[in-house]
mmCIF file of C-alpha atoms in Angstrom:
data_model
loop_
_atom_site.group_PDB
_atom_site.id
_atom_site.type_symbol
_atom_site.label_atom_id
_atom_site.label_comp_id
_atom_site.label_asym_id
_atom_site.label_seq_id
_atom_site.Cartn_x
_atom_site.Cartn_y
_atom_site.Cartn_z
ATOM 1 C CA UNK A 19 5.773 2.311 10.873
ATOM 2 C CA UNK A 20 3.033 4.454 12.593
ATOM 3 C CA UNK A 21 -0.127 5.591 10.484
ATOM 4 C CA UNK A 22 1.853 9.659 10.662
ATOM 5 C CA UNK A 23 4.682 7.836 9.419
ATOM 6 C CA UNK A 24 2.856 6.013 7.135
ATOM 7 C CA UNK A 25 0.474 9.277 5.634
ATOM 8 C CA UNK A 26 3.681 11.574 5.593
ATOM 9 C CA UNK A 27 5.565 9.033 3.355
ATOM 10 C CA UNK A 28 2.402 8.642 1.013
ATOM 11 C CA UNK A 29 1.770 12.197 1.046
ATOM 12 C CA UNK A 30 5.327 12.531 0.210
ATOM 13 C CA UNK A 31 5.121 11.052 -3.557
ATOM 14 C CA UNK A 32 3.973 13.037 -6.551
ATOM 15 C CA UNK A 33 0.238 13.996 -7.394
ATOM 16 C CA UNK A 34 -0.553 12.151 -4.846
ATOM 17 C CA UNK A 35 -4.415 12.438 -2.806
ATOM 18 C CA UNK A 36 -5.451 11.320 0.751
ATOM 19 C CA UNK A 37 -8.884 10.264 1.277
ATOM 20 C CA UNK A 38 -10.743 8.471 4.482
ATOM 21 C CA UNK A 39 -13.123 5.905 3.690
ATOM 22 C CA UNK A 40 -13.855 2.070 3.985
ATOM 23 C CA UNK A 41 -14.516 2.230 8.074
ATOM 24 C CA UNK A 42 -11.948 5.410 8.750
ATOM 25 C CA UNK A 43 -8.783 3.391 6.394
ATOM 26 C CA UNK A 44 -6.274 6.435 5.076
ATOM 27 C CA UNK A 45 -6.393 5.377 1.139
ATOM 28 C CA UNK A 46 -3.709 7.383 -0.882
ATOM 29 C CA UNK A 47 -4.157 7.034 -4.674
ATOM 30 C CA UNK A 48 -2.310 8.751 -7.840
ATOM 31 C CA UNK A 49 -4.197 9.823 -10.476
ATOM 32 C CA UNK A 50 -7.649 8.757 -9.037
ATOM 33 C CA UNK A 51 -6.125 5.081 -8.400
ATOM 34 C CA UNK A 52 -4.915 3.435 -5.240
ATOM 35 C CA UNK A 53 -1.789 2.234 -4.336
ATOM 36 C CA UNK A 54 -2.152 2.366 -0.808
ATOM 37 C CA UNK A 55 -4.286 1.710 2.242
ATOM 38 C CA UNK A 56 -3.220 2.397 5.748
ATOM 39 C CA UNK A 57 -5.745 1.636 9.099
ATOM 40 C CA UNK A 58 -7.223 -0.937 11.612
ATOM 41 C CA UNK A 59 -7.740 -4.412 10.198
ATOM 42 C CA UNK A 60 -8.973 -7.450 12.004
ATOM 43 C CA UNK A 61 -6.573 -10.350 12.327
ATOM 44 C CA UNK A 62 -7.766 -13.780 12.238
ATOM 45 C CA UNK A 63 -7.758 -15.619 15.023
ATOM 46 C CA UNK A 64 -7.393 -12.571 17.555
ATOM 47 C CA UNK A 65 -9.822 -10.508 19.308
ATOM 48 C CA UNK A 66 -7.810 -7.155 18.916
ATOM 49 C CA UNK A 67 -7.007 -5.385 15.838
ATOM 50 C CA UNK A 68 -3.919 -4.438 14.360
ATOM 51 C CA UNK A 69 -2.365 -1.718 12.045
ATOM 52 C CA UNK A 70 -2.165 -2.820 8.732
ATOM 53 C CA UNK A 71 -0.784 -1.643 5.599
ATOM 54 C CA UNK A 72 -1.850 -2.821 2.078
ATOM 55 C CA UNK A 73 -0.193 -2.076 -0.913
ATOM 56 C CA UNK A 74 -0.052 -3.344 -4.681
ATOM 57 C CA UNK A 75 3.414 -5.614 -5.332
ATOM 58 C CA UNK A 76 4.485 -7.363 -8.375
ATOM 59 C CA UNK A 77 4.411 -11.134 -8.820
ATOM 60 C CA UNK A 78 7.786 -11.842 -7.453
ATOM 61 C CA UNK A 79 7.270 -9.498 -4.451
ATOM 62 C CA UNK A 80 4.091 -10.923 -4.174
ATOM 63 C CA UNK A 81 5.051 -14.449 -3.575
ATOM 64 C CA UNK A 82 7.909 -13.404 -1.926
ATOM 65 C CA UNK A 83 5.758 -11.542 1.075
ATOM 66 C CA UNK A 84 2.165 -13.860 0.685
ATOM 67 C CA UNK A 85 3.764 -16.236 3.518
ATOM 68 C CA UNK A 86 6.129 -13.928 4.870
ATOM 69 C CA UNK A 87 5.867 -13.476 8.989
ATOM 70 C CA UNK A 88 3.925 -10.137 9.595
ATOM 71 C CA UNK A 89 2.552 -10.423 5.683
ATOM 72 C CA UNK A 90 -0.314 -11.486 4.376
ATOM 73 C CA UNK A 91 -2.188 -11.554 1.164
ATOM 74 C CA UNK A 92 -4.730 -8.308 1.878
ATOM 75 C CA UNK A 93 -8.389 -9.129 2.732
ATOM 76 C CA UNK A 94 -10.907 -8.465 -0.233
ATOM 77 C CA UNK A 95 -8.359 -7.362 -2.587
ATOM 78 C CA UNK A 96 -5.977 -10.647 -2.763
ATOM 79 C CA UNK A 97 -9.054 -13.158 -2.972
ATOM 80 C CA UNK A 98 -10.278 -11.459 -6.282
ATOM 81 C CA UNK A 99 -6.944 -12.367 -7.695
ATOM 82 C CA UNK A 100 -5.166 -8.645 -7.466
ATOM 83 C CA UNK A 101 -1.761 -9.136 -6.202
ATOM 84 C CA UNK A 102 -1.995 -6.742 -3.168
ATOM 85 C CA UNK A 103 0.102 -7.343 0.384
ATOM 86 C CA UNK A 104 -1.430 -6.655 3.761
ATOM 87 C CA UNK A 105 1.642 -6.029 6.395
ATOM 88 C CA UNK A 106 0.354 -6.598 10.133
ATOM 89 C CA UNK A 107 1.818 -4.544 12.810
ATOM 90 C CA UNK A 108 3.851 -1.682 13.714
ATOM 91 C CA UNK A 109 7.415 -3.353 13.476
ATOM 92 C CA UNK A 110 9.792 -0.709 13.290
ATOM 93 C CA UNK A 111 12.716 -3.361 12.156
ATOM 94 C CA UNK A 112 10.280 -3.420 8.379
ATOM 95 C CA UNK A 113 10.009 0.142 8.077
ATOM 96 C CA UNK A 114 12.662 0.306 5.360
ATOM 97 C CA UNK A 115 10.888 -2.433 3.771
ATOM 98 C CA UNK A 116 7.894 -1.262 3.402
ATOM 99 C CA UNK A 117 8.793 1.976 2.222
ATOM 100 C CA UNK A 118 10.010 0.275 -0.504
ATOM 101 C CA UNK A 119 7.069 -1.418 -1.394
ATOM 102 C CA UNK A 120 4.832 1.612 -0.812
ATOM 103 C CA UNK A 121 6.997 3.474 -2.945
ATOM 104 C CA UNK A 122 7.076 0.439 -5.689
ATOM 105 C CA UNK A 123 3.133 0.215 -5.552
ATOM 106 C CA UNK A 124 2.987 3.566 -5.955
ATOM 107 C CA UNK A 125 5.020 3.428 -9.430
ATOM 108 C CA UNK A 126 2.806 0.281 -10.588
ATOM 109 C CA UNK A 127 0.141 2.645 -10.129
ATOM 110 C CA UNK A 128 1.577 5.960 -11.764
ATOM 111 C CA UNK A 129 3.193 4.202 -14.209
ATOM 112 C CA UNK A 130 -0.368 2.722 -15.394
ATOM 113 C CA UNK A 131 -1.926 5.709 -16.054
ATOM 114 C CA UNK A 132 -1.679 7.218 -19.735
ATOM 115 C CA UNK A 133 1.060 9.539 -20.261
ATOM 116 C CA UNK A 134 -1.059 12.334 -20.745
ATOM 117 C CA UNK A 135 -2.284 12.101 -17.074
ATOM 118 C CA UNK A 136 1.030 11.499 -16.223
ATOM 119 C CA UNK A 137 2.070 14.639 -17.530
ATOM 120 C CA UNK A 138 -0.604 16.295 -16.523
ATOM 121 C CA UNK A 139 0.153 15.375 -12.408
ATOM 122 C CA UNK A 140 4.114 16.141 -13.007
ATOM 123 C CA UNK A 141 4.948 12.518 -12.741
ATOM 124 C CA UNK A 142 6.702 13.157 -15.882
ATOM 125 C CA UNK A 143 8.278 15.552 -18.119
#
């Protein structure tokens, strides 16, 4: 997934809000929160940096992509304890994939909000 590909499918989801901040990093967020982060991130160990996307999961997701090849537990977020996913790279063959968890992150997120906001955005009826 590209960063277009990656902002159109964000923008894509209800209420949702684009903002660039932390260093140029696309941060899309529902109802004031985030639920994803899309940009350049430094991987350790090489001089170059890489795309990354970072995204809230679940537990099970979360321990099911922490050690996953081309996952990693995202920098800042995941070391305060928040269950958030970093994927490395622009690997077409995880595209589907990650939509998913975009899209999942994304209802974590909406689905926290009170149901008057959520009304209020047209999440719900």
């Amino acid at each position: 997934m590209t960063n277009e590909e990656f902002n159109t499918f964000c923008a894509s989801q209800t209420a949702t809000e684009h903002v660039v901040q932390w260093g140029g990093a696309d941060v899309w967020k529902v109802g004031g929160k985030v639920f994803a982060i899309g940009g350049w991130t430094k991987v350790k160990g090489q001089a170059d940096k890489e795309v990354g996307f970072t995204f809230k999961t679940s537990e099970n997701n979360y321990l099911f992509l922490e050690n996953k090849e081309g996952y990693r537990p995202a920098p800042y977020l995941a070391s305060r304890g928040m269950k958030w996913i970093q994927k490395i790279g622009v690997d077409s063959s995880e595209d589907e994939a990650l939509r998913y968890y975009i899209l999942e992150s994304y209802k974590m997120i909406a689905a926290a909000l009170s149901k008057k906001k959520q009304r209020e955005l047209g999440i719900i009826n």
